mmCIF file with all atom_site columns, C-alpha atoms in Angstrom:
data_model
loop_
_atom_site.group_PDB
_atom_site.id
_atom_site.type_symbol
_atom_site.label_atom_id
_atom_site.label_alt_id
_atom_site.label_comp_id
_atom_site.label_asym_id
_atom_site.label_entity_id
_atom_site.label_seq_id
_atom_site.pdbx_PDB_ins_code
_atom_site.Cartn_x
_atom_site.Cartn_y
_atom_site.Cartn_z
_atom_site.occupancy
_atom_site.B_iso_or_equiv
_atom_site.pdbx_formal_charge
_atom_site.auth_seq_id
_atom_site.auth_comp_id
_atom_site.auth_asym_id
_atom_site.auth_atom_id
_atom_site.pdbx_PDB_model_num
ATOM 1   C CA . UNK A 1 1   ? -0.641  47.042  44.155  1.00 51.00 ? 1   UNK A CA 1
ATOM 2   C CA . UNK A 1 2   ? 2.378   45.916  42.489  1.00 52.00 ? 2   UNK A CA 1
ATOM 3   C CA . UNK A 1 3   ? 1.175   42.317  43.218  1.00 53.00 ? 3   UNK A CA 1
ATOM 4   C CA . UNK A 1 4   ? -1.951  42.596  41.439  1.00 53.00 ? 4   UNK A CA 1
ATOM 5   C CA . UNK A 1 5   ? 0.025   43.926  38.413  1.00 52.00 ? 5   UNK A CA 1
ATOM 6   C CA . UNK A 1 6   ? 2.494   41.117  38.512  1.00 52.00 ? 6   UNK A CA 1
ATOM 7   C CA . UNK A 1 7   ? -0.061  38.379  39.142  1.00 52.00 ? 7   UNK A CA 1
ATOM 8   C CA . UNK A 1 8   ? -2.169  39.561  36.014  1.00 53.00 ? 8   UNK A CA 1
ATOM 9   C CA . UNK A 1 9   ? 1.020   39.522  33.688  1.00 52.00 ? 9   UNK A CA 1
ATOM 10  C CA . UNK A 1 10  ? 2.263   36.056  34.643  1.00 53.00 ? 10  UNK A CA 1
ATOM 11  C CA . UNK A 1 11  ? 0.977   33.569  32.232  1.00 58.00 ? 11  UNK A CA 1
ATOM 12  C CA . UNK A 1 12  ? -1.454  30.771  33.800  1.00 66.00 ? 12  UNK A CA 1
ATOM 13  C CA . UNK A 1 13  ? -1.087  27.225  32.960  1.00 67.00 ? 13  UNK A CA 1
ATOM 14  C CA . UNK A 1 14  ? -3.924  27.234  30.700  1.00 69.00 ? 14  UNK A CA 1
ATOM 15  C CA . UNK A 1 15  ? -2.403  30.244  28.669  1.00 68.00 ? 15  UNK A CA 1
ATOM 16  C CA . UNK A 1 16  ? 0.870   28.215  28.417  1.00 65.00 ? 16  UNK A CA 1
ATOM 17  C CA . UNK A 1 17  ? -0.862  25.122  26.962  1.00 65.00 ? 17  UNK A CA 1
ATOM 18  C CA . UNK A 1 18  ? -2.877  27.317  24.552  1.00 68.00 ? 18  UNK A CA 1
ATOM 19  C CA . UNK A 1 19  ? 0.304   29.387  23.538  1.00 72.00 ? 19  UNK A CA 1
ATOM 20  C CA . UNK A 1 20  ? 2.810   26.341  23.059  1.00 76.00 ? 20  UNK A CA 1
ATOM 21  C CA . UNK A 1 21  ? 0.972   22.955  22.997  1.00 77.00 ? 21  UNK A CA 1
ATOM 22  C CA . UNK A 1 22  ? -1.965  23.867  20.486  1.00 78.00 ? 22  UNK A CA 1
ATOM 23  C CA . UNK A 1 23  ? 0.484   24.904  17.797  1.00 79.00 ? 23  UNK A CA 1
ATOM 24  C CA . UNK A 1 24  ? 2.875   21.804  18.163  1.00 83.00 ? 24  UNK A CA 1
ATOM 25  C CA . UNK A 1 25  ? -0.329  19.732  18.026  1.00 82.00 ? 25  UNK A CA 1
ATOM 26  C CA . UNK A 1 26  ? -1.476  21.352  14.918  1.00 82.00 ? 26  UNK A CA 1
ATOM 27  C CA . UNK A 1 27  ? 1.799   20.923  13.193  1.00 82.00 ? 27  UNK A CA 1
ATOM 28  C CA . UNK A 1 28  ? 1.994   17.305  14.066  1.00 80.00 ? 28  UNK A CA 1
ATOM 29  C CA . UNK A 1 29  ? -1.563  16.955  12.816  1.00 79.00 ? 29  UNK A CA 1
ATOM 30  C CA . UNK A 1 30  ? -0.658  18.737  9.231   1.00 76.00 ? 30  UNK A CA 1
ATOM 31  C CA . UNK A 1 31  ? 2.511   16.444  9.048   1.00 72.00 ? 31  UNK A CA 1
ATOM 32  C CA . UNK A 1 32  ? 0.373   13.319  9.443   1.00 70.00 ? 32  UNK A CA 1
ATOM 33  C CA . UNK A 1 33  ? -2.231  14.491  7.011   1.00 70.00 ? 33  UNK A CA 1
ATOM 34  C CA . UNK A 1 34  ? 0.482   15.587  4.404   1.00 67.00 ? 34  UNK A CA 1
ATOM 35  C CA . UNK A 1 35  ? 2.208   12.351  4.695   1.00 63.00 ? 35  UNK A CA 1
ATOM 36  C CA . UNK A 1 36  ? -0.899  10.327  4.161   1.00 64.00 ? 36  UNK A CA 1
ATOM 37  C CA . UNK A 1 37  ? -1.606  12.114  1.061   1.00 74.00 ? 37  UNK A CA 1
ATOM 38  C CA . UNK A 1 38  ? 2.086   11.814  -0.354  1.00 83.00 ? 38  UNK A CA 1
ATOM 39  C CA . UNK A 1 39  ? 2.079   8.954   -3.040  1.00 90.00 ? 39  UNK A CA 1
ATOM 40  C CA . UNK A 1 40  ? 4.999   7.798   -4.890  1.00 94.00 ? 40  UNK A CA 1
ATOM 41  C CA . UNK A 1 41  ? 4.708   6.379   -8.403  1.00 96.00 ? 41  UNK A CA 1
ATOM 42  C CA . UNK A 1 42  ? 7.304   4.113   -10.213 1.00 96.00 ? 42  UNK A CA 1
ATOM 43  C CA . UNK A 1 43  ? 6.856   3.249   -13.822 1.00 96.00 ? 43  UNK A CA 1
ATOM 44  C CA . UNK A 1 44  ? 8.318   1.417   -16.589 1.00 96.00 ? 44  UNK A CA 1
ATOM 45  C CA . UNK A 1 45  ? 8.434   2.288   -20.427 1.00 95.00 ? 45  UNK A CA 1
ATOM 46  C CA . UNK A 1 46  ? 7.853   0.265   -23.177 1.00 95.00 ? 46  UNK A CA 1
ATOM 47  C CA . UNK A 1 47  ? 10.350  -2.564  -23.428 1.00 94.00 ? 47  UNK A CA 1
ATOM 48  C CA . UNK A 1 48  ? 11.835  -1.618  -20.031 1.00 96.00 ? 48  UNK A CA 1
ATOM 49  C CA . UNK A 1 49  ? 11.777  -3.613  -16.684 1.00 96.00 ? 49  UNK A CA 1
ATOM 50  C CA . UNK A 1 50  ? 12.226  -1.578  -13.529 1.00 97.00 ? 50  UNK A CA 1
ATOM 51  C CA . UNK A 1 51  ? 13.303  -3.049  -10.011 1.00 97.00 ? 51  UNK A CA 1
ATOM 52  C CA . UNK A 1 52  ? 12.502  -1.385  -6.682  1.00 95.00 ? 52  UNK A CA 1
ATOM 53  C CA . UNK A 1 53  ? 12.855  -2.234  -3.181  1.00 96.00 ? 53  UNK A CA 1
ATOM 54  C CA . UNK A 1 54  ? 10.498  -0.837  -0.504  1.00 95.00 ? 54  UNK A CA 1
ATOM 55  C CA . UNK A 1 55  ? 11.636  0.185   2.877   1.00 92.00 ? 55  UNK A CA 1
ATOM 56  C CA . UNK A 1 56  ? 10.646  -3.059  4.577   1.00 93.00 ? 56  UNK A CA 1
ATOM 57  C CA . UNK A 1 57  ? 12.944  -5.067  2.188   1.00 94.00 ? 57  UNK A CA 1
ATOM 58  C CA . UNK A 1 58  ? 10.009  -6.251  -0.096  1.00 94.00 ? 58  UNK A CA 1
ATOM 59  C CA . UNK A 1 59  ? 10.979  -6.118  -3.922  1.00 96.00 ? 59  UNK A CA 1
ATOM 60  C CA . UNK A 1 60  ? 9.022   -5.575  -6.942  1.00 96.00 ? 60  UNK A CA 1
ATOM 61  C CA . UNK A 1 61  ? 10.122  -5.984  -10.661 1.00 97.00 ? 61  UNK A CA 1
ATOM 62  C CA . UNK A 1 62  ? 7.841   -4.017  -12.943 1.00 97.00 ? 62  UNK A CA 1
ATOM 63  C CA . UNK A 1 63  ? 7.363   -5.417  -16.589 1.00 96.00 ? 63  UNK A CA 1
ATOM 64  C CA . UNK A 1 64  ? 7.118   -3.125  -19.593 1.00 96.00 ? 64  UNK A CA 1
ATOM 65  C CA . UNK A 1 65  ? 4.463   -0.284  -19.615 1.00 95.00 ? 65  UNK A CA 1
ATOM 66  C CA . UNK A 1 66  ? 3.443   -0.792  -15.903 1.00 96.00 ? 66  UNK A CA 1
ATOM 67  C CA . UNK A 1 67  ? 3.192   1.274   -12.973 1.00 96.00 ? 67  UNK A CA 1
ATOM 68  C CA . UNK A 1 68  ? 2.863   1.002   -9.143  1.00 97.00 ? 68  UNK A CA 1
ATOM 69  C CA . UNK A 1 69  ? 1.775   3.516   -6.581  1.00 96.00 ? 69  UNK A CA 1
ATOM 70  C CA . UNK A 1 70  ? 2.207   3.574   -2.716  1.00 95.00 ? 70  UNK A CA 1
ATOM 71  C CA . UNK A 1 71  ? 2.378   5.798   0.258   1.00 92.00 ? 71  UNK A CA 1
ATOM 72  C CA . UNK A 1 72  ? 6.146   5.667   1.368   1.00 91.00 ? 72  UNK A CA 1
ATOM 73  C CA . UNK A 1 73  ? 5.515   7.568   4.700   1.00 86.00 ? 73  UNK A CA 1
ATOM 74  C CA . UNK A 1 74  ? 2.690   5.095   5.668   1.00 85.00 ? 74  UNK A CA 1
ATOM 75  C CA . UNK A 1 75  ? 4.623   1.995   4.480   1.00 87.00 ? 75  UNK A CA 1
ATOM 76  C CA . UNK A 1 76  ? 5.198   0.375   7.820   1.00 82.00 ? 76  UNK A CA 1
ATOM 77  C CA . UNK A 1 77  ? 1.445   0.869   8.773   1.00 85.00 ? 77  UNK A CA 1
ATOM 78  C CA . UNK A 1 78  ? -0.338  -0.200  5.465   1.00 87.00 ? 78  UNK A CA 1
ATOM 79  C CA . UNK A 1 79  ? 1.801   -2.152  3.130   1.00 93.00 ? 79  UNK A CA 1
ATOM 80  C CA . UNK A 1 80  ? -0.464  -1.593  0.154   1.00 94.00 ? 80  UNK A CA 1
ATOM 81  C CA . UNK A 1 81  ? 0.303   -0.761  -3.475  1.00 95.00 ? 81  UNK A CA 1
ATOM 82  C CA . UNK A 1 82  ? -1.763  0.030   -6.543  1.00 96.00 ? 82  UNK A CA 1
ATOM 83  C CA . UNK A 1 83  ? -0.566  -1.843  -9.951  1.00 96.00 ? 83  UNK A CA 1
ATOM 84  C CA . UNK A 1 84  ? -1.497  -1.078  -13.339 1.00 95.00 ? 84  UNK A CA 1
ATOM 85  C CA . UNK A 1 85  ? 0.125   -3.565  -15.831 1.00 95.00 ? 85  UNK A CA 1
ATOM 86  C CA . UNK A 1 86  ? 2.472   -6.539  -14.697 1.00 96.00 ? 86  UNK A CA 1
ATOM 87  C CA . UNK A 1 87  ? 4.739   -6.939  -11.731 1.00 97.00 ? 87  UNK A CA 1
ATOM 88  C CA . UNK A 1 88  ? 6.665   -9.804  -9.834  1.00 96.00 ? 88  UNK A CA 1
ATOM 89  C CA . UNK A 1 89  ? 6.930   -9.440  -6.129  1.00 96.00 ? 89  UNK A CA 1
ATOM 90  C CA . UNK A 1 90  ? 9.068   -10.801 -3.158  1.00 94.00 ? 90  UNK A CA 1
ATOM 91  C CA . UNK A 1 91  ? 7.276   -9.868  -0.054  1.00 93.00 ? 91  UNK A CA 1
ATOM 92  C CA . UNK A 1 92  ? 9.095   -9.774  3.054   1.00 91.00 ? 92  UNK A CA 1
ATOM 93  C CA . UNK A 1 93  ? 7.366   -11.397 6.132   1.00 89.00 ? 93  UNK A CA 1
ATOM 94  C CA . UNK A 1 94  ? 5.353   -8.918  8.168   1.00 87.00 ? 94  UNK A CA 1
ATOM 95  C CA . UNK A 1 95  ? 2.129   -7.157  8.273   1.00 87.00 ? 95  UNK A CA 1
ATOM 96  C CA . UNK A 1 96  ? -0.386  -7.905  5.429   1.00 91.00 ? 96  UNK A CA 1
ATOM 97  C CA . UNK A 1 97  ? 0.959   -6.661  2.023   1.00 94.00 ? 97  UNK A CA 1
ATOM 98  C CA . UNK A 1 98  ? -1.961  -5.689  -0.512  1.00 95.00 ? 98  UNK A CA 1
ATOM 99  C CA . UNK A 1 99  ? -1.564  -5.233  -4.279  1.00 95.00 ? 99  UNK A CA 1
ATOM 100 C CA . UNK A 1 100 ? -4.786  -3.442  -5.626  1.00 95.00 ? 100 UNK A CA 1
ATOM 101 C CA . UNK A 1 101 ? -5.555  -3.664  -9.275  1.00 92.00 ? 101 UNK A CA 1
ATOM 102 C CA . UNK A 1 102 ? -8.967  -2.490  -11.150 1.00 88.00 ? 102 UNK A CA 1
ATOM 103 C CA . UNK A 1 103 ? -10.201 -5.964  -10.411 1.00 86.00 ? 103 UNK A CA 1
ATOM 104 C CA . UNK A 1 104 ? -9.001  -7.682  -7.540  1.00 90.00 ? 104 UNK A CA 1
ATOM 105 C CA . UNK A 1 105 ? -6.893  -7.144  -4.325  1.00 93.00 ? 105 UNK A CA 1
ATOM 106 C CA . UNK A 1 106 ? -4.081  -9.566  -3.764  1.00 93.00 ? 106 UNK A CA 1
ATOM 107 C CA . UNK A 1 107 ? -3.297  -10.007 -0.036  1.00 93.00 ? 107 UNK A CA 1
ATOM 108 C CA . UNK A 1 108 ? -0.192  -11.845 1.327   1.00 89.00 ? 108 UNK A CA 1
ATOM 109 C CA . UNK A 1 109 ? 1.960   -11.948 4.333   1.00 76.00 ? 109 UNK A CA 1
ATOM 110 C CA . UNK A 1 110 ? 5.238   -13.145 2.788   1.00 78.00 ? 110 UNK A CA 1
ATOM 111 C CA . UNK A 1 111 ? 5.631   -14.857 -0.631  1.00 88.00 ? 111 UNK A CA 1
ATOM 112 C CA . UNK A 1 112 ? 6.721   -14.322 -4.314  1.00 93.00 ? 112 UNK A CA 1
ATOM 113 C CA . UNK A 1 113 ? 4.163   -13.857 -7.034  1.00 95.00 ? 113 UNK A CA 1
ATOM 114 C CA . UNK A 1 114 ? 3.433   -12.148 -10.196 1.00 95.00 ? 114 UNK A CA 1
ATOM 115 C CA . UNK A 1 115 ? 0.344   -10.133 -10.981 1.00 94.00 ? 115 UNK A CA 1
ATOM 116 C CA . UNK A 1 116 ? -0.479  -9.225  -14.539 1.00 93.00 ? 116 UNK A CA 1
ATOM 117 C CA . UNK A 1 117 ? -3.575  -6.901  -14.935 1.00 89.00 ? 117 UNK A CA 1
ATOM 118 C CA . UNK A 1 118 ? -4.014  -5.260  -18.138 1.00 83.00 ? 118 UNK A CA 1
ATOM 119 C CA . UNK A 1 119 ? -7.119  -3.923  -19.734 1.00 77.00 ? 119 UNK A CA 1
ATOM 120 C CA . UNK A 1 120 ? -9.483  -6.934  -19.575 1.00 75.00 ? 120 UNK A CA 1
ATOM 121 C CA . UNK A 1 121 ? -6.857  -9.562  -18.534 1.00 78.00 ? 121 UNK A CA 1
ATOM 122 C CA . UNK A 1 122 ? -5.870  -10.496 -14.869 1.00 88.00 ? 122 UNK A CA 1
ATOM 123 C CA . UNK A 1 123 ? -3.715  -13.425 -13.844 1.00 93.00 ? 123 UNK A CA 1
ATOM 124 C CA . UNK A 1 124 ? -1.829  -13.964 -10.634 1.00 94.00 ? 124 UNK A CA 1
ATOM 125 C CA . UNK A 1 125 ? 0.762   -16.643 -10.194 1.00 94.00 ? 125 UNK A CA 1
ATOM 126 C CA . UNK A 1 126 ? 2.068   -17.627 -6.801  1.00 94.00 ? 126 UNK A CA 1
ATOM 127 C CA . UNK A 1 127 ? 5.518   -19.271 -6.635  1.00 93.00 ? 127 UNK A CA 1
ATOM 128 C CA . UNK A 1 128 ? 5.945   -19.481 -2.890  1.00 92.00 ? 128 UNK A CA 1
ATOM 129 C CA . UNK A 1 129 ? 3.619   -19.237 0.047   1.00 91.00 ? 129 UNK A CA 1
ATOM 130 C CA . UNK A 1 130 ? -0.037  -18.442 -0.177  1.00 91.00 ? 130 UNK A CA 1
ATOM 131 C CA . UNK A 1 131 ? -1.890  -15.489 -1.410  1.00 92.00 ? 131 UNK A CA 1
ATOM 132 C CA . UNK A 1 132 ? -5.576  -14.401 -1.107  1.00 92.00 ? 132 UNK A CA 1
ATOM 133 C CA . UNK A 1 133 ? -7.506  -12.657 -3.929  1.00 89.00 ? 133 UNK A CA 1
ATOM 134 C CA . UNK A 1 134 ? -10.497 -10.622 -3.350  1.00 89.00 ? 134 UNK A CA 1
ATOM 135 C CA . UNK A 1 135 ? -12.880 -9.432  -6.299  1.00 87.00 ? 135 UNK A CA 1
ATOM 136 C CA . UNK A 1 136 ? -13.542 -5.907  -6.183  1.00 83.00 ? 136 UNK A CA 1
ATOM 137 C CA . UNK A 1 137 ? -16.931 -6.357  -7.931  1.00 83.00 ? 137 UNK A CA 1
ATOM 138 C CA . UNK A 1 138 ? -18.554 -9.080  -6.164  1.00 86.00 ? 138 UNK A CA 1
ATOM 139 C CA . UNK A 1 139 ? -16.475 -9.552  -2.940  1.00 87.00 ? 139 UNK A CA 1
ATOM 140 C CA . UNK A 1 140 ? -15.659 -13.041 -3.862  1.00 86.00 ? 140 UNK A CA 1
ATOM 141 C CA . UNK A 1 141 ? -12.342 -14.449 -2.381  1.00 87.00 ? 141 UNK A CA 1
ATOM 142 C CA . UNK A 1 142 ? -10.133 -17.302 -3.217  1.00 89.00 ? 142 UNK A CA 1
ATOM 143 C CA . UNK A 1 143 ? -6.834  -18.265 -1.881  1.00 91.00 ? 143 UNK A CA 1
ATOM 144 C CA . UNK A 1 144 ? -4.044  -20.080 -3.868  1.00 92.00 ? 144 UNK A CA 1
ATOM 145 C CA . UNK A 1 145 ? -0.701  -21.597 -3.021  1.00 91.00 ? 145 UNK A CA 1
ATOM 146 C CA . UNK A 1 146 ? 2.636   -22.523 -4.409  1.00 92.00 ? 146 UNK A CA 1
ATOM 147 C CA . UNK A 1 147 ? 2.975   -23.163 -8.172  1.00 93.00 ? 147 UNK A CA 1
ATOM 148 C CA . UNK A 1 148 ? -0.672  -21.903 -8.850  1.00 94.00 ? 148 UNK A CA 1
ATOM 149 C CA . UNK A 1 149 ? -1.724  -19.537 -11.372 1.00 94.00 ? 149 UNK A CA 1
ATOM 150 C CA . UNK A 1 150 ? -5.296  -18.057 -11.144 1.00 93.00 ? 150 UNK A CA 1
ATOM 151 C CA . UNK A 1 151 ? -7.060  -16.242 -14.031 1.00 91.00 ? 151 UNK A CA 1
ATOM 152 C CA . UNK A 1 152 ? -10.046 -14.097 -13.476 1.00 88.00 ? 152 UNK A CA 1
ATOM 153 C CA . UNK A 1 153 ? -12.701 -13.698 -15.907 1.00 85.00 ? 153 UNK A CA 1
ATOM 154 C CA . UNK A 1 154 ? -13.705 -9.908  -15.621 1.00 83.00 ? 154 UNK A CA 1
ATOM 155 C CA . UNK A 1 155 ? -16.844 -10.098 -17.453 1.00 82.00 ? 155 UNK A CA 1
ATOM 156 C CA . UNK A 1 156 ? -18.211 -13.177 -15.773 1.00 83.00 ? 156 UNK A CA 1
ATOM 157 C CA . UNK A 1 157 ? -16.556 -12.646 -12.284 1.00 83.00 ? 157 UNK A CA 1
ATOM 158 C CA . UNK A 1 158 ? -15.041 -16.086 -12.247 1.00 85.00 ? 158 UNK A CA 1
ATOM 159 C CA . UNK A 1 159 ? -11.805 -17.333 -10.748 1.00 87.00 ? 159 UNK A CA 1
ATOM 160 C CA . UNK A 1 160 ? -9.927  -20.246 -12.588 1.00 90.00 ? 160 UNK A CA 1
ATOM 161 C CA . UNK A 1 161 ? -6.884  -21.939 -11.057 1.00 91.00 ? 161 UNK A CA 1
ATOM 162 C CA . UNK A 1 162 ? -4.221  -24.145 -12.559 1.00 90.00 ? 162 UNK A CA 1
ATOM 163 C CA . UNK A 1 163 ? -1.550  -25.949 -10.613 1.00 89.00 ? 163 UNK A CA 1
ATOM 164 C CA . UNK A 1 164 ? 1.704   -26.832 -12.344 1.00 81.00 ? 164 UNK A CA 1
ATOM 165 C CA . UNK A 1 165 ? 5.574   -27.148 -11.222 1.00 77.00 ? 165 UNK A CA 1
ATOM 166 C CA . UNK A 1 166 ? 6.628   -25.275 -14.043 1.00 71.00 ? 166 UNK A CA 1
ATOM 167 C CA . UNK A 1 167 ? 5.280   -22.022 -12.860 1.00 64.00 ? 167 UNK A CA 1
#
């Protein structure tokens, strides 16, 4: 009965899948989850400006006492940041680029703009291209273009725009 003994010892295709494929799939899943949780924070101290370039070539300059958070391993899938303070952005064309503040989300495809989000003050200035702003509170949205500054009244949930060549 050597045939029966050899046959039962040899691994079946199902066993091979369970022994090799499942651990590999589990490891890949863990890597995806961990990379999605990892967040990088860049900060600037009082009186300091910090420049940073994202992996897609988009640039940000943080003004004094500001910080920005993003997920570097997911950057090419979701170009999304969280801003506290003030920052100037030069966004490379590509997928949608989002800047979230406590009050609004700024969405762009490729442009340059400044966001100032401090305590109870919010203003966004668009220098080139167009940007869309969405109120987190009421879901109101507004689109502004080149040389336009938008201020947001947080208490009344009102957007106000001004156009000037000097921006």
